[in-house]
Coordinates of C-alpha atoms and ligand atoms in Angstrom, one line a residue:
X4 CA -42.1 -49.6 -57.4
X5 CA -45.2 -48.1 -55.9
X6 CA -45.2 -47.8 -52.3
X7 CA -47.7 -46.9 -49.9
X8 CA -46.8 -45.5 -46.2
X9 CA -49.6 -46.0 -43.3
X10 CA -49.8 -44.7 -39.9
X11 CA -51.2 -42.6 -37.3
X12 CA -49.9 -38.8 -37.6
X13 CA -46.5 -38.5 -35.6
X14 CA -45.7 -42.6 -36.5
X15 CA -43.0 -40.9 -38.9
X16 CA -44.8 -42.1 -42.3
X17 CA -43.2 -38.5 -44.3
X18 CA -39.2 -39.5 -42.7
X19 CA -39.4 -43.0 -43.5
X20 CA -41.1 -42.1 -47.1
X21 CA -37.8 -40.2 -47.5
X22 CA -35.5 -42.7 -47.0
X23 CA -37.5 -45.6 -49.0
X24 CA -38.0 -43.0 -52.1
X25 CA -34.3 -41.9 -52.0
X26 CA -33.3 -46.0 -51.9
X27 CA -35.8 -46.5 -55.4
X28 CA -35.2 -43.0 -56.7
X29 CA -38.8 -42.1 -57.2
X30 CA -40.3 -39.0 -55.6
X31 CA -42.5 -38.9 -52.4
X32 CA -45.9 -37.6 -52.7
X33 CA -47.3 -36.2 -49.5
X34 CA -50.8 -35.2 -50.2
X35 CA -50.7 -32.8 -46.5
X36 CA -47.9 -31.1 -48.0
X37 CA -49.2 -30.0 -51.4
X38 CA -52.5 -29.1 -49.1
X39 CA -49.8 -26.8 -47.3
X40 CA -48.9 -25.7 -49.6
X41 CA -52.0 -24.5 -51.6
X42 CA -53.3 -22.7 -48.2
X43 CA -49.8 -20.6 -47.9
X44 CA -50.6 -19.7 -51.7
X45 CA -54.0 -18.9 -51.1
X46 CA -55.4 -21.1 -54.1
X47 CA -58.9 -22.2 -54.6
X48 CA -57.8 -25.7 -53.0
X49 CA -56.4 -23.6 -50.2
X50 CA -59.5 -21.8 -49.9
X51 CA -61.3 -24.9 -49.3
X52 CA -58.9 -27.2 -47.4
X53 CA -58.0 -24.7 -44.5
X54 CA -61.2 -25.6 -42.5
X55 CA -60.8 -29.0 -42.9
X56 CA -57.0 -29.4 -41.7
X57 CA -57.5 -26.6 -38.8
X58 CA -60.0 -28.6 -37.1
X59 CA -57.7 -31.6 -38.0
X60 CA -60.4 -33.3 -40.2
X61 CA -59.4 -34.8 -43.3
X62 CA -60.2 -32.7 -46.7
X63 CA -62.7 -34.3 -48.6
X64 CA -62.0 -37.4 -50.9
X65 CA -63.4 -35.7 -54.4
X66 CA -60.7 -33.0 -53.6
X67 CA -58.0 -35.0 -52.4
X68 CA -58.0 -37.7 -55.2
X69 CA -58.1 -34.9 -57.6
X70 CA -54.9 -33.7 -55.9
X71 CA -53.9 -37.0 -56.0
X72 CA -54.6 -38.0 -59.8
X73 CA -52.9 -34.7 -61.1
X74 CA -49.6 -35.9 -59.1
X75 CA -49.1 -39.1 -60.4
X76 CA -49.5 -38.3 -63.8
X77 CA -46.3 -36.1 -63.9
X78 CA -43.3 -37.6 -65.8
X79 CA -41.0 -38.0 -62.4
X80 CA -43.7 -40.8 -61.2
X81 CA -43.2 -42.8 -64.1
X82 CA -41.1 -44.8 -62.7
X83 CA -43.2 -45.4 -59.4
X84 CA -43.8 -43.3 -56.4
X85 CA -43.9 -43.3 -52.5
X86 CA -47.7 -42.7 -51.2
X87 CA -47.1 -40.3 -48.1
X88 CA -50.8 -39.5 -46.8
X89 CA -52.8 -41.3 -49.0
X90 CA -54.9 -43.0 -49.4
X91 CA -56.2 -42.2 -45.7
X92 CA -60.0 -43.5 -46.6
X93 CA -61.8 -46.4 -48.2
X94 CA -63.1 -44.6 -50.9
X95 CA -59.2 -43.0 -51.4
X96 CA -58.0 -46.6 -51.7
X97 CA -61.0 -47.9 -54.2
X98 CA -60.3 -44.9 -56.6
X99 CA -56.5 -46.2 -57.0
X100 CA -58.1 -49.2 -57.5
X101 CA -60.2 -48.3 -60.1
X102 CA -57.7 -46.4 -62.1
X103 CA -55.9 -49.6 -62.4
X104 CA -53.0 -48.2 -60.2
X105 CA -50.8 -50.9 -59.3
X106 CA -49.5 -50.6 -55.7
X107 CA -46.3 -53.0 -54.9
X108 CA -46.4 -53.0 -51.1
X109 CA -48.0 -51.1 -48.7
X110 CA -46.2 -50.5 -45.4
X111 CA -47.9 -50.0 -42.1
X112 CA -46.0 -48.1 -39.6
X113 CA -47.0 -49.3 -35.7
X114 CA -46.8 -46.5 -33.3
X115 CA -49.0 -45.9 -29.6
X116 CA -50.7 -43.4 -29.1
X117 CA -48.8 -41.8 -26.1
X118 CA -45.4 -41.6 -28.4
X119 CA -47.5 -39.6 -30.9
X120 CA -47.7 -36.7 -28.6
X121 CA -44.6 -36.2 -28.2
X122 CA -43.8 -36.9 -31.5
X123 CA -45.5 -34.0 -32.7
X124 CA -44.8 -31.7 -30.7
X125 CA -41.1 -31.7 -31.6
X126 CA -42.2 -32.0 -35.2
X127 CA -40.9 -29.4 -38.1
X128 CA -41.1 -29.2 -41.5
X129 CA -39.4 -27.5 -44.2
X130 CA -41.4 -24.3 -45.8
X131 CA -39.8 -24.7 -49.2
X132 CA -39.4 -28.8 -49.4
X133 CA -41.2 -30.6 -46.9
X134 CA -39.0 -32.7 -45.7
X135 CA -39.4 -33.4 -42.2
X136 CA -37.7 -33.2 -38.9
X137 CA -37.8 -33.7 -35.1
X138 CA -35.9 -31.4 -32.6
X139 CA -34.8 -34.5 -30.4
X140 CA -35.3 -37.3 -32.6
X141 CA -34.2 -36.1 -36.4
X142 CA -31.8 -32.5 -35.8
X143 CA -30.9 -30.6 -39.1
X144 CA -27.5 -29.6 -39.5
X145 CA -28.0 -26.3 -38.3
X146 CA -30.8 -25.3 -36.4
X147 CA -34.0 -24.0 -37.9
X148 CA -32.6 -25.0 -41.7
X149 CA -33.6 -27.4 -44.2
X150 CA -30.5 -29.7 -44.4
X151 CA -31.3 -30.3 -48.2
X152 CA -32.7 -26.7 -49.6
X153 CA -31.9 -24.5 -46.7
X154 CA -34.9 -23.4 -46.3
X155 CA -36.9 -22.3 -43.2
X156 CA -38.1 -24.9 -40.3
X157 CA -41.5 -24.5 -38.8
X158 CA -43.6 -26.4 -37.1
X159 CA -47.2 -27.1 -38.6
X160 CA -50.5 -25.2 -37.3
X161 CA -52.4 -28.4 -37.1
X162 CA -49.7 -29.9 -34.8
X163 CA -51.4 -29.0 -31.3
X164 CA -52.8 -31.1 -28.8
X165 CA -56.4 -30.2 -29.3
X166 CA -56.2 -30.8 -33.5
X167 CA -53.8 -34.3 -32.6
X168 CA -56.8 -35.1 -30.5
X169 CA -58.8 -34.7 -33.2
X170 CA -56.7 -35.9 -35.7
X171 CA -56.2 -39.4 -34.0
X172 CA -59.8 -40.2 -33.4
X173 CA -60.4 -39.7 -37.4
X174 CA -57.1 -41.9 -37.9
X175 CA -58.9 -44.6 -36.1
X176 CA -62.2 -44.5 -37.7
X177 CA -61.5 -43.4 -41.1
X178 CA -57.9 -44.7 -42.1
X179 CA -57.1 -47.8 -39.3
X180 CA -59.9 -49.9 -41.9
X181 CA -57.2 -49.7 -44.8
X182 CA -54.9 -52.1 -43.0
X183 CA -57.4 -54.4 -43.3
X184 CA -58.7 -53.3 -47.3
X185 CA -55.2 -54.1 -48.2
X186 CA -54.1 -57.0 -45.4
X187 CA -57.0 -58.6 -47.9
X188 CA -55.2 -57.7 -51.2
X189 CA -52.2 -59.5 -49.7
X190 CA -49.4 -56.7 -50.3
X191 CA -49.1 -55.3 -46.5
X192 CA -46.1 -55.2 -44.6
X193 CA -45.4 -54.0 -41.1
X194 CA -42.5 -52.1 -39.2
X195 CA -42.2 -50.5 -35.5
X196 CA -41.9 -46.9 -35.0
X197 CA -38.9 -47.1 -33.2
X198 CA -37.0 -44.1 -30.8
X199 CA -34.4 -43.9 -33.8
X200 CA -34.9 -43.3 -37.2
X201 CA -32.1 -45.1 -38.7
X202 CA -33.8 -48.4 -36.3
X203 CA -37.2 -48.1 -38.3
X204 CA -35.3 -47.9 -41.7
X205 CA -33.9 -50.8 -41.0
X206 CA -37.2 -52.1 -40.6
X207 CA -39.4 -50.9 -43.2
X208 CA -36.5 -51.5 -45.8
X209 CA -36.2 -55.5 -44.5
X210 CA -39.8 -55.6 -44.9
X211 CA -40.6 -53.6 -48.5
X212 CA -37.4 -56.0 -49.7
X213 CA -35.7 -52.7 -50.5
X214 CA -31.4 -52.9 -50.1
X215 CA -29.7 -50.3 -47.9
Ligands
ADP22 P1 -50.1 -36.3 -40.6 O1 -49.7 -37.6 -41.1 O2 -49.1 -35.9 -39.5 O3 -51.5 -36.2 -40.1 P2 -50.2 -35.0 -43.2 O4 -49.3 -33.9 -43.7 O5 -50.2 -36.3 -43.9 O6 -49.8 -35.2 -41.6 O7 -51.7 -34.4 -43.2 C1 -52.1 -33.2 -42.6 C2 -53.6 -32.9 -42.9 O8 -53.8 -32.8 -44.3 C3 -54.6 -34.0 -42.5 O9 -54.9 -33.9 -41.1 C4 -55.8 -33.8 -43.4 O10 -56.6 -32.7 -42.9 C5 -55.1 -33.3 -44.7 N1 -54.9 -34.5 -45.6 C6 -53.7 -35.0 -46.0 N2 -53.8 -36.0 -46.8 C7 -55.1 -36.3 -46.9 C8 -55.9 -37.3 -47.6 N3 -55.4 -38.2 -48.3 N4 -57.3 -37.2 -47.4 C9 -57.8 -36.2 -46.7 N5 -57.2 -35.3 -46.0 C10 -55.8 -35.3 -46.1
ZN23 ZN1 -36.1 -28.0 -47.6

């Protein structure tokens, strides 16, 4: 199964990724993370992408599909993958398309605009895994640990309200169109970003066709 997730930042796209990987037993591929990543290591792809994601812009597609590319070529993806991030642009979704990569189902996550606030700022993420959490909404076990590697929580530099701001108005413009690009191709799906995680399982697994 190839899966992608879709969704304003803060509609809970990296959680819900999670749990639908976990269910197929494919990895998740979040293309923000391995950005994260490569800044904290200082690569060359660091180098570049810093400006972009501290102003909340996206990093550009050349780089990004690159990224992307490298990723999905690894032996663990054989078997399919969970999209989290990408594609977030036309172009992004017409280079899958060209390398003949067959997406299953693409699942748009439905969240306001008002609930994304909030949902960020509570928002923390895993230094060593990048799995996700929310400090009202998803606890770890123990506070300010990675329930799965134990490493460090923090929460992101590009999760303040004036890089949200920015963040949402390039959601809009640049990655709201791919609902329609793949409404067209006939493999979209919906589910509601509900108050509880375990609610919106329920509801992206129902409508990926994916058991519990
Ligand atoms: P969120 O979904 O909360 O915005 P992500 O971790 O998916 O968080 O992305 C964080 C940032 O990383 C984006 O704002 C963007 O700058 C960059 N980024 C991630 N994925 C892509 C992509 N596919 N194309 C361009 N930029 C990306
Ligand atoms: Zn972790």
């Amino acid at each position: 199964m190839k899966i992608i997730m879709l969704g304003a930042p803060g509609a809970g796209k990296g959680t819900q990724a999670e749990k639908v990987a976990q269910a197929l037993h494919v990895p998740t591929i979040s293309t923000g993370f391995i950005i994260r990543q490569a800044i904290a290591a200082q690569t060359e792809l660091g180098k570049t992408a810093k400006d972009f994601i501290d102003k909340g812009q996206l990093v550009p597609d050349d780089v990004v599909i690159q990224i992307l590319f490298e990723r999905i070529a690894q032996d663990d993806c054989k078997n399919g993958f969970v999209l989290d991030g990408f594609p977030r642009t036309i172009p992004q979704a017409q280079a899958l398309v060209d390398a003949g990569v067959h997406i299953d189902k693409v699942l748009s996550i439905e969240v306001s605009d008002e609930k994304i606030l909030e949902r960020l700022s509570g928002r923390r993420e895993c230094a060593n895994c990048g799995k996700t959490y929310h400090m009202v909404y998803n606890k770890p076990q123990t506070e300010g640990k990675c329930d799965s590697c134990g490493g460090k929580l923090i929460c992101r530099a590009d999760d303040n309200p004036e890089t949200i701001k920015s963040r949402l108005a390039v959601y809009h413009k640049q990655t709201e169109p791919l609902i329609q690009f793949y409404k067209g191709m006939g493999i979209l799906v919906y589910a509601h970003s509900q108050e509880k995680v375990e609610d919106t399982t329920k509801e992206a697994f129902k409508a990926l066709g994916v058991a519990l």
